Amino acid sequence: MTEAACRAMIILGIETSCDETAAAVTRGREVLSSVVYSQVAAHRPYGGVVPEIASRHHLEHLPGVLEEALLASGLGWGELDAVAVTYGPGLATSLLIGLSAAKGLALRLARPIVAINHLEAHLYSAFLDPSAPGLESVCPALALIVSGGHTCLLRVEGLGKYRLLGWTRDDAAGEAFDKGAALLGLGYPGGPAIDRASAGGNAGAVAFPRGPRPDRRGPETGLGPLDFSFSGLKTSLLNYLKADPVSGRPERLADVAASYQEAIVDALARGVAAAVRRENLRAIVVSGGVSLNRRLRSRLAELAQALGCRLLLARPEYCADNAAMVAALAGAGGGRAGWNDADACPGLSLGEDALD
Ligand code: KG4
Ligand code: ZN
């Protein structure tokens, strides 16, 4: 089905792939309701997501989140056309909770179930608003998905037609923010903390590495021209702080945080520029939790202008994990309809099957 033909479909979306328990109702690309129960407080003492805690919280909170999403949509259960649910990638035990709830509802309501790839849903989150252009209209486009678990560049030819151009070979960009913030004593989650701490800092104060050196890319290392690597950056921050601690020096902390953030943003921006030029693309579509970063947003805006590309950023409420992106993608005809695909697939990827 085309995007336009499905515009009126009313979909209930469920997202439990990591640590957000989310449900939403969409009608085409219009979000009627979107409820996200964030588990951040429960995971904060551990400095990262603990799978057992995440699944227990999904189990406890999903029923209430579902009811709230339906109530806020102003619709009744019987008005839903289908139930869409994330089936991967993500934490197996977290995915299972969402999938079980979706199957139960689909059976009870006698509606089809649509299995959604979490990465494709992130990509689609930039098109959620009916006032945004349709996905097909901006293709061929580059998608940058940057989150706590993923960092990748994809060539987008249309809905469901993606080719993976590059990805991180170690830490995701969000992970680099989170680990860097822990080293800087800024707490969890690290992305927003570094974003805030960088305000007023000098981004040129410390020359942190911008990904692997060009001579480390090639067949010997398996690192392609559009791949990312952030683990060296984290080690570099660790070594820097050993030699020059920032505790008790707020101004220096701002400089180091801004420099660290700049290194991540710079690596991402360089990858985007190289991909757009190589693939001759017309638009840059950016999504995922890290796309909330203010410096990244402004850098990409400058870059898009310089490259003559259209820039589409997910709205702030749809950057991090949410179920509106899951429901809307199903409403656009994306995902896999049917019970056979509604099984947890923790290692699911996107765009690894070539377009041709
Ligand atoms: O998309 P998301 O909610 O979860 C995954 O699917 O992984 O992204 C969460 C990530 C975390 O690593 C968090 O630190 C990062 O997004 N993040 C940010 C900002 N806000 C959230 N990173 C940089 N700057 C921000 N303002
Ligand atoms: Zn995500």
XYZ file of C-alpha atoms and ligand atoms in Angstrom:
383
model
C 0.000 0.000 0.000
C 1.216 3.532 -0.643
C 1.609 6.158 2.058
C -1.405 8.124 0.747
C -3.702 5.102 0.475
C -3.236 4.267 4.160
C -3.516 7.780 5.519
C -6.774 7.156 7.329
C -5.725 3.920 9.077
C -5.982 4.125 12.855
C -3.128 2.242 14.490
C -2.233 1.457 18.067
C 1.565 1.360 18.436
C 3.532 -0.339 21.208
C 7.233 0.236 21.903
C 9.156 -1.608 24.632
C 12.510 -2.364 22.983
C 14.666 -0.750 25.651
C 13.815 1.334 28.708
C 10.818 3.393 27.604
C 7.342 1.906 27.954
C 5.325 3.568 25.211
C 1.966 3.381 23.458
C 0.404 5.701 20.882
C -2.535 6.007 18.539
C -2.070 7.488 15.077
C -4.342 8.173 12.127
C -2.050 8.187 9.117
C 0.735 10.579 10.060
C -1.405 12.383 12.609
C -0.517 11.509 16.201
C -3.760 11.272 18.201
C -1.960 10.335 21.415
C 1.540 9.370 22.495
C 2.313 8.214 26.012
C 5.850 7.445 27.173
C 6.654 6.126 30.628
C 10.365 6.780 31.098
C 12.324 4.366 33.283
C 15.369 6.638 33.522
C 15.037 7.076 37.301
C 15.039 3.298 37.856
C 18.238 2.782 35.830
C 20.098 5.904 36.992
C 21.695 4.285 40.079
C 23.342 1.728 37.753
C 24.566 4.275 35.184
C 22.881 2.395 32.330
C 19.923 0.208 31.377
C 19.596 -3.015 33.410
C 17.590 -5.521 31.277
C 15.835 -7.244 34.203
C 14.697 -3.920 35.647
C 13.534 -2.749 32.210
C 11.342 -5.795 31.556
C 9.843 -5.685 35.054
C 8.896 -2.031 34.575
C 7.399 -2.747 31.131
C 5.294 -5.496 32.663
C 4.046 -3.232 35.448
C 3.448 -0.101 33.399
C 2.405 -1.179 29.900
C -1.277 -1.860 30.753
C -1.700 1.643 32.225
C 0.237 3.269 29.390
C -1.981 1.506 26.831
C -5.173 2.643 28.537
C -3.879 6.187 28.828
C -2.945 6.284 25.125
C -6.394 5.099 24.095
C -8.155 7.512 26.445
C -6.070 10.462 25.212
C -6.831 9.555 21.578
C -10.556 9.969 22.246
C -11.239 6.662 20.477
C -12.512 3.284 21.618
C -10.701 -0.073 21.295
C -13.102 -1.070 18.514
C -12.041 1.856 16.338
C -8.458 0.613 15.951
C -7.588 -0.858 12.543
C -4.405 -2.672 13.585
C -1.867 -3.135 16.381
C 1.775 -2.321 15.554
C 4.652 -3.386 17.781
C 8.449 -3.209 17.775
C 9.978 -6.668 17.272
C 13.662 -5.648 17.191
C 16.386 -4.637 17.587
C 16.411 -4.325 21.363
C 16.561 -6.222 24.626
C 14.964 -9.660 24.187
C 13.095 -9.620 27.490
C 11.807 -6.088 26.899
C 10.680 -6.830 23.334
C 8.767 -9.895 24.559
C 6.578 -7.838 26.891
C 5.439 -5.521 24.090
C 4.960 -8.381 21.657
C 2.869 -10.392 24.124
C 0.647 -7.399 24.866
C 0.251 -6.651 21.143
C -0.658 -10.266 20.359
C -3.207 -10.386 23.180
C -4.835 -7.170 21.995
C -4.803 -8.142 18.321
C -6.473 -11.468 19.170
C -9.041 -9.888 21.456
C -9.889 -7.131 18.959
C -9.614 -9.414 15.913
C -7.276 -6.966 14.221
C -4.060 -7.540 12.250
C -0.686 -7.265 13.956
C 2.201 -5.398 12.293
C 5.799 -6.071 13.367
C 7.981 -2.974 13.202
C 11.764 -2.578 13.019
C 12.763 -0.074 15.721
C 15.413 1.530 13.479
C 12.957 2.039 10.632
C 10.516 3.576 13.118
C 13.217 6.039 14.254
C 13.870 6.927 10.628
C 10.152 7.479 10.055
C 9.834 9.704 13.146
C 11.032 12.670 11.058
C 7.861 12.310 8.935
C 5.332 12.018 11.757
C 3.800 15.433 11.434
C 1.239 15.694 8.579
C 2.826 19.066 7.722
C 6.201 17.350 7.070
C 6.858 16.229 3.500
C 6.109 12.603 2.630
C 9.075 10.237 2.829
C 8.931 9.354 -0.867
C 9.005 13.026 -1.857
C 12.466 13.647 -0.377
C 14.163 10.519 -1.767
C 16.867 9.667 -2.479
C 17.803 10.792 1.004
C 20.390 10.106 3.662
C 19.148 8.920 7.043
C 21.273 9.405 10.135
C 19.965 7.403 13.083
C 21.759 8.317 16.306
C 20.628 6.839 19.583
C 21.900 5.168 22.717
C 22.189 1.806 20.995
C 22.640 2.677 17.317
C 24.529 4.968 14.996
C 24.123 4.439 11.272
C 23.923 6.109 7.892
C 21.436 4.750 5.353
C 20.615 5.535 1.764
C 16.816 5.828 1.555
C 15.165 5.189 -1.815
C 11.622 4.970 -0.476
C 9.592 3.333 2.275
C 11.214 -0.034 3.031
C 14.076 0.594 0.578
C 17.251 1.225 2.523
C 20.940 0.522 2.072
C 23.296 0.624 5.022
C 26.205 2.923 4.126
C 28.043 3.008 7.436
C 27.617 2.260 11.098
C 29.536 2.340 14.334
C 31.953 -0.508 14.862
C 31.984 -0.063 18.650
C 30.063 2.433 20.798
C 26.959 4.229 19.541
C 27.051 8.039 19.635
C 24.620 8.073 22.590
C 26.809 5.565 24.393
C 29.800 7.862 23.820
C 27.815 10.690 25.416
C 26.717 8.481 28.319
C 30.195 7.066 29.015
C 31.830 10.476 28.621
C 29.356 12.027 31.048
C 30.103 9.285 33.598
C 33.844 10.056 33.345
C 33.092 13.763 33.756
C 30.912 13.057 36.814
C 27.813 14.434 35.077
C 25.439 11.536 35.755
C 23.009 9.544 33.612
C 21.700 9.895 30.937
C 24.839 11.584 29.685
C 23.691 13.173 26.426
C 21.455 15.851 27.939
C 23.989 16.371 30.776
C 26.877 17.026 28.349
C 24.606 19.186 26.179
C 23.854 21.360 29.250
C 27.388 21.321 30.671
C 28.826 22.425 27.309
C 26.882 25.680 27.304
C 29.398 28.521 27.455
C 32.353 26.133 27.114
C 35.076 26.439 24.488
C 34.614 23.567 22.019
C 38.161 24.055 20.750
C 39.801 23.784 24.193
C 40.817 20.113 23.856
C 41.553 18.403 20.522
C 39.823 15.049 21.021
C 40.063 12.525 18.147
C 37.367 12.599 15.447
C 36.935 8.864 14.912
C 39.574 6.549 13.490
C 42.526 7.972 11.559
C 42.113 7.667 7.754
C 44.959 5.114 7.625
C 42.975 2.826 9.973
C 40.173 2.529 7.428
C 40.411 -0.197 4.814
C 40.103 -3.926 4.204
C 42.662 -4.803 6.915
C 40.634 -3.190 9.683
C 37.207 -3.747 8.081
C 36.403 -0.105 8.787
C 34.647 1.411 5.762
C 34.879 5.072 4.695
C 31.471 5.886 6.230
C 31.837 3.854 9.425
C 32.116 5.422 12.859
C 34.157 4.453 15.904
C 33.799 6.210 19.253
C 35.684 3.966 21.667
C 39.011 5.767 21.110
C 37.372 9.075 21.978
C 36.200 7.751 25.334
C 39.717 6.448 26.133
C 41.162 9.766 25.103
C 38.850 11.579 27.558
C 39.819 9.126 30.305
C 43.527 9.781 29.710
C 42.963 13.517 29.505
C 41.118 13.584 32.851
C 43.865 11.568 34.559
C 46.366 14.248 33.588
C 44.081 17.249 34.129
C 41.078 16.534 36.421
C 38.113 18.886 36.134
C 36.411 18.277 39.480
C 35.921 21.546 41.350
C 36.693 23.553 38.165
C 33.321 24.336 36.535
C 34.790 26.477 33.750
C 37.266 23.795 32.742
C 34.486 21.203 32.951
C 32.448 23.261 30.452
C 35.448 23.461 28.089
C 36.178 19.724 28.255
C 32.490 18.775 27.904
C 32.086 21.121 24.921
C 35.254 19.736 23.296
C 34.121 16.145 23.819
C 30.656 16.936 22.416
C 32.279 18.690 19.462
C 34.336 15.593 18.653
C 31.181 13.424 18.489
C 29.218 16.009 16.511
C 32.146 16.558 14.154
C 32.518 12.828 13.452
C 28.779 12.568 12.704
C 28.769 15.695 10.523
C 31.792 14.489 8.554
C 30.105 11.145 7.929
C 26.908 12.876 6.781
C 28.797 15.203 4.413
C 30.822 12.362 2.897
C 27.716 10.191 2.410
C 25.649 12.979 0.809
C 28.470 13.809 -1.621
C 29.301 10.215 -2.498
C 25.685 9.153 -2.980
C 24.475 12.438 -4.469
C 21.518 12.743 -2.075
C 18.882 15.488 -1.797
C 17.831 15.363 1.828
C 19.211 14.516 5.269
C 16.799 12.823 7.674
C 17.923 12.754 11.310
C 16.378 10.830 14.210
C 17.106 9.057 17.503
C 17.752 10.363 21.020
C 21.095 11.988 20.158
C 19.370 14.118 17.512
C 18.064 16.147 20.462
C 21.592 17.493 20.847
C 21.544 21.223 20.224
C 25.046 21.425 18.787
C 24.353 18.522 16.413
C 21.139 20.188 15.243
C 22.866 23.488 14.491
C 25.873 21.797 12.825
C 23.592 19.757 10.575
C 21.559 22.852 9.675
C 24.754 24.608 8.524
C 25.891 21.508 6.692
C 22.571 20.984 4.884
C 22.664 24.574 3.704
C 26.233 24.236 2.460
C 25.369 20.993 0.638
C 22.113 22.360 -0.799
C 20.149 19.589 0.935
C 16.835 19.602 2.708
C 17.167 18.814 6.443
C 14.429 16.888 8.228
C 14.789 16.510 11.975
C 12.366 14.521 14.095
C 10.375 16.767 16.422
C 11.910 16.756 19.934
C 9.070 14.657 21.429
C 9.665 11.951 18.790
C 13.505 11.832 18.825
C 13.891 9.397 21.713
C 11.992 6.102 21.921
C 8.223 6.486 21.498
C 5.342 4.509 20.049
C 3.975 7.182 17.699
C 6.792 6.394 15.266
C 5.887 2.685 15.462
C 2.183 3.256 14.817
C 2.678 5.838 12.061
C 5.140 3.640 10.194
C 2.590 0.814 10.189
C -0.070 3.298 9.052
C 2.150 4.255 6.129
C 2.321 0.620 5.030
C 5.694 -0.155 6.629
C 6.617 -3.176 8.723
C 5.616 -6.807 8.370
C 1.972 -7.651 8.759
C 1.165 -11.069 10.163
C 1.766 -13.339 13.111
C 4.783 -15.085 11.582
C 6.976 -12.003 11.986
C 5.717 -10.988 15.415
C 8.575 -12.642 17.301
C 11.362 -10.896 19.180
C 14.422 -10.294 17.008
C 17.009 -8.626 19.293
C 19.744 -8.379 16.648
C 17.574 -7.055 13.810
C 19.358 -4.669 11.426
C 18.157 -2.264 8.759
C 19.284 -1.919 5.161
C 21.819 -4.713 5.122
C 20.016 -6.332 2.199
C 21.179 -4.192 -0.704
C 18.579 -2.176 -2.595
C 19.297 -3.906 -5.865
O 16.670 6.947 20.967
P 16.952 6.745 22.415
O 15.908 7.162 23.406
O 17.261 5.253 22.780
C 17.755 4.260 21.959
O 17.010 3.759 21.078
O 18.935 3.936 22.166
O 18.329 7.501 22.722
C 18.864 7.596 24.005
C 20.235 8.258 23.893
C 21.019 8.279 25.196
O 22.322 7.776 24.960
C 21.048 9.749 25.578
O 22.207 10.137 26.295
C 21.009 10.410 24.206
O 20.105 9.623 23.463
N 20.577 11.810 24.272
C 21.356 12.853 23.906
C 20.607 14.025 24.177
N 19.395 13.648 24.681
C 19.387 12.273 24.724
N 22.594 12.886 23.423
C 23.137 14.094 23.195
N 22.507 15.252 23.450
C 21.243 15.267 23.930
N 20.626 16.426 24.166
Zn 15.578 3.904 19.918
